[in-house]
XYZ file of C-alpha atoms in Angstrom:
260
model
C 4.054 -5.785 -19.879
C 1.467 -8.539 -19.535
C 2.876 -10.023 -16.337
C 3.824 -8.124 -13.193
C 5.363 -9.814 -10.148
C 4.780 -8.536 -6.617
C 6.668 -9.328 -3.438
C 4.623 -8.654 -0.293
C 6.795 -8.360 2.800
C 4.842 -9.210 5.942
C 7.196 -8.212 8.729
C 7.437 -7.261 12.364
C 8.626 -3.684 12.885
C 11.191 -2.503 15.404
C 9.511 0.297 17.320
C 10.700 3.738 16.133
C 14.003 2.338 14.810
C 14.413 3.572 11.236
C 17.920 2.294 10.551
C 17.270 -1.005 12.339
C 14.205 -1.775 10.251
C 15.952 -0.975 6.989
C 18.883 -3.182 7.959
C 16.550 -6.098 8.771
C 14.847 -5.854 5.389
C 17.902 -5.564 3.163
C 18.670 -9.325 2.901
C 15.115 -9.965 1.708
C 15.522 -7.281 -0.943
C 18.676 -8.874 -2.283
C 16.994 -12.290 -2.425
C 14.148 -10.849 -4.528
C 16.441 -9.391 -7.183
C 15.575 -10.787 -10.595
C 12.275 -12.160 -9.264
C 10.052 -9.199 -8.290
C 9.090 -6.093 -10.246
C 7.704 -4.459 -7.091
C 8.180 -5.064 -3.361
C 5.547 -3.764 -0.946
C 6.130 -2.983 2.743
C 3.528 -2.305 5.486
C 2.440 1.152 6.617
C 5.128 3.157 8.478
C 7.493 0.258 7.877
C 10.527 1.983 9.409
C 8.905 3.139 12.676
C 5.685 1.311 13.377
C 2.402 3.217 13.689
C 3.835 5.888 15.975
C 2.269 9.233 16.787
C 5.698 10.687 17.635
C 5.728 12.459 14.300
C 7.517 15.521 15.630
C 10.673 13.518 16.342
C 10.454 10.773 13.711
C 9.471 12.705 10.590
C 11.981 12.760 7.745
C 12.165 14.962 4.651
C 11.355 13.329 1.343
C 15.069 13.124 0.547
C 15.939 11.769 4.006
C 17.424 8.439 5.073
C 14.420 6.205 4.300
C 13.762 7.402 0.753
C 17.473 7.742 -0.063
C 18.002 4.142 1.062
C 15.084 2.886 -1.011
C 16.352 4.780 -4.031
C 19.759 3.150 -3.645
C 18.102 -0.277 -3.395
C 16.033 0.418 -6.519
C 19.113 1.517 -8.435
C 21.032 -1.557 -7.276
C 18.366 -4.202 -7.877
C 16.045 -2.789 -10.526
C 13.107 -3.413 -8.175
C 10.449 -0.786 -7.373
C 9.362 -0.266 -3.742
C 6.082 0.761 -2.114
C 5.109 1.432 1.510
C 4.655 4.465 3.753
C 6.785 6.496 6.156
C 6.510 9.553 8.410
C 7.308 12.548 6.216
C 7.942 16.197 7.031
C 7.090 18.503 4.130
C 7.500 22.172 4.986
C 5.354 22.877 8.049
C 3.211 19.769 7.543
C 3.664 16.133 8.510
C 2.204 13.269 6.505
C 1.789 9.520 6.629
C 3.220 9.403 3.118
C 3.041 6.439 0.775
C 5.837 6.098 -1.768
C 6.442 4.290 -5.032
C 10.164 4.351 -5.778
C 11.567 3.034 -9.074
C 15.090 3.195 -10.524
C 13.934 6.183 -12.595
C 11.071 7.924 -10.770
C 9.463 8.678 -7.407
C 5.757 8.964 -6.699
C 4.061 9.917 -3.425
C 0.584 9.778 -1.903
C -0.383 11.294 1.455
C -2.890 9.240 3.467
C -6.282 10.850 3.056
C -8.300 9.206 5.838
C -6.489 9.645 9.136
C -7.363 7.149 11.865
C -9.086 9.277 14.489
C -9.454 6.370 16.945
C -5.659 6.258 17.111
C -5.308 10.087 17.367
C -3.657 10.257 13.946
C -5.345 13.597 13.007
C -3.676 15.208 16.037
C -0.198 14.401 14.743
C -0.511 14.275 10.945
C -1.979 16.293 8.119
C -4.417 14.649 5.712
C -3.550 14.345 2.052
C -5.995 15.721 -0.504
C -5.067 14.060 -3.777
C -5.358 10.516 -5.063
C -2.360 8.924 -6.775
C -2.262 6.493 -9.681
C 1.201 5.394 -10.809
C 1.908 4.147 -14.319
C 4.704 1.575 -14.253
C 5.699 -1.152 -16.698
C 2.354 -0.938 -18.459
C 0.305 -1.193 -15.246
C -1.721 1.563 -13.582
C -1.414 1.292 -9.808
C -3.483 3.083 -7.145
C -1.792 3.825 -3.805
C -3.785 3.718 -0.556
C -2.901 3.583 3.145
C -4.632 1.459 5.801
C -7.799 3.289 6.968
C -8.472 4.397 3.365
C -9.651 0.806 2.843
C -12.915 1.540 4.667
C -13.972 4.253 2.209
C -15.114 2.798 -1.121
C -15.897 6.127 -2.796
C -12.321 7.298 -2.304
C -11.004 3.958 -3.573
C -13.356 3.808 -6.556
C -11.947 2.751 -9.908
C -13.482 5.127 -12.454
C -13.431 3.843 -16.054
C -10.739 1.296 -15.166
C -8.221 4.017 -14.329
C -6.153 1.476 -12.405
C -5.353 -2.220 -12.732
C -3.945 -2.798 -9.248
C -4.796 -1.120 -5.959
C -2.314 -1.367 -3.087
C -3.152 -0.971 0.597
C -0.203 -0.732 2.997
C -1.315 -1.092 6.588
C -0.805 -1.406 10.314
C -4.166 -3.088 10.856
C -4.678 -4.507 14.373
C -5.563 -8.150 14.947
C -8.706 -7.097 16.836
C -10.229 -5.976 13.515
C -8.727 -8.690 11.315
C -12.037 -9.845 9.843
C -12.776 -6.345 8.503
C -9.385 -6.276 6.766
C -9.985 -9.666 5.165
C -13.480 -8.803 3.927
C -12.823 -5.246 2.738
C -9.824 -6.172 0.610
C -11.910 -8.672 -1.338
C -14.782 -6.196 -1.577
C -12.544 -3.507 -3.082
C -11.294 -6.010 -5.678
C -14.813 -7.129 -6.640
C -16.425 -3.710 -6.896
C -13.501 -2.180 -8.807
C -12.724 -5.144 -11.091
C -9.025 -4.858 -10.291
C -6.265 -6.728 -8.532
C -5.855 -5.700 -4.887
C -2.739 -6.210 -2.771
C -2.936 -5.662 0.976
C 0.248 -5.717 3.045
C -0.032 -5.697 6.827
C 2.542 -6.086 9.597
C 2.820 -8.718 12.330
C 4.049 -8.632 15.937
C 3.256 -5.965 18.521
C 4.097 -2.279 18.643
C 5.261 0.117 21.340
C 1.665 0.629 22.451
C 1.095 -3.094 22.972
C -1.170 -3.455 19.930
C -1.042 -6.863 18.260
C -0.957 -7.474 14.508
C -1.523 -10.753 12.631
C -0.730 -9.729 9.080
C -3.226 -11.221 6.667
C -1.271 -9.919 3.679
C -2.969 -11.068 0.484
C -3.414 -10.532 -3.222
C -6.973 -10.760 -4.548
C -7.874 -10.930 -8.215
C -10.602 -8.963 -9.998
C -13.236 -11.518 -8.908
C -12.234 -11.214 -5.258
C -10.514 -14.582 -5.191
C -7.388 -14.833 -3.031
C -4.481 -15.802 -5.285
C -1.624 -15.335 -2.783
C -1.646 -15.277 1.005
C 0.903 -14.917 3.792
C 0.849 -17.162 6.855
C -1.077 -15.330 9.605
C 1.123 -14.009 12.387
C 4.409 -14.926 10.702
C 7.074 -12.877 8.981
C 7.793 -13.691 5.366
C 7.604 -12.615 1.755
C 4.990 -13.881 -0.653
C 5.507 -13.601 -4.396
C 2.597 -13.320 -6.803
C 2.512 -12.740 -10.567
C -0.414 -10.746 -11.986
C -1.632 -11.194 -15.562
C -3.004 -8.286 -17.580
C -4.596 -10.573 -20.178
C -6.788 -12.231 -17.538
C -7.783 -8.850 -16.137
C -8.724 -7.438 -19.546
C -10.620 -10.589 -20.510
C -12.727 -10.430 -17.347
C -13.472 -6.726 -17.785
C -14.619 -7.381 -21.345
C -16.770 -10.368 -20.389
C -18.310 -8.736 -17.307
C -18.199 -4.932 -17.865
C -19.957 -3.847 -14.677
C -17.692 -0.790 -14.639
C -19.718 0.625 -17.540
C -22.798 0.827 -15.305
C -21.104 2.521 -12.359
C -22.666 5.648 -10.857
C -20.909 8.902 -11.640
C -19.759 11.126 -8.793
C -17.365 13.943 -7.974
C -15.184 14.120 -4.884
C -15.059 17.616 -3.408
C -12.670 18.631 -0.649
C -14.248 20.347 2.358
């Protein structure tokens, strides 16, 4: 599949209201049917960035994922975002990629210590690259964006890297710059989806949801501070042509990530 169409939903999030957030989003999902191959939500899109994991965590077959699966089956659209997941005796900020046929998951590796996330969540250990409709897609969550080694594209293993986030307005410039940097250094499309509004802790968010191409150029952009969905079509032929013309990936340093 040479073309792949994304829908980035930049939305406010009702604080700790799982069913309410899903209900608010459903009309936008229906309107994207037949248009988008993949819709991307912000980080913890059904709760906001809450540390009340003990009361909000759901199993992987709980209400959020079951609802998304029903939407995927109904519309033919795939969905990506993250939610608070309980898995055995552990709790994760878990990213998902739900299609009509398959489910993929990635547990956030870099937990945001300044927001006490390590006190309430377990860190994931494994990277995740999803193969879907001829595209290889890397899943990342928010704070992972600051760590280029973890995000590194080795031998063009992925074509698109997705960052779902609850990134505060006070650090907006870092979000804007790092997304473009990840696209440039990895010679891949990058999609960053951030929320707007304010959360239950009074933290403000301005969005800044964008798609950058393999040269770091912004090719789609949401209006700062406003809810909405932006649609962007990616082209594999342009990506491959650039990688062939400017094969910096062939000169990348080798490394091995070891868990400690």
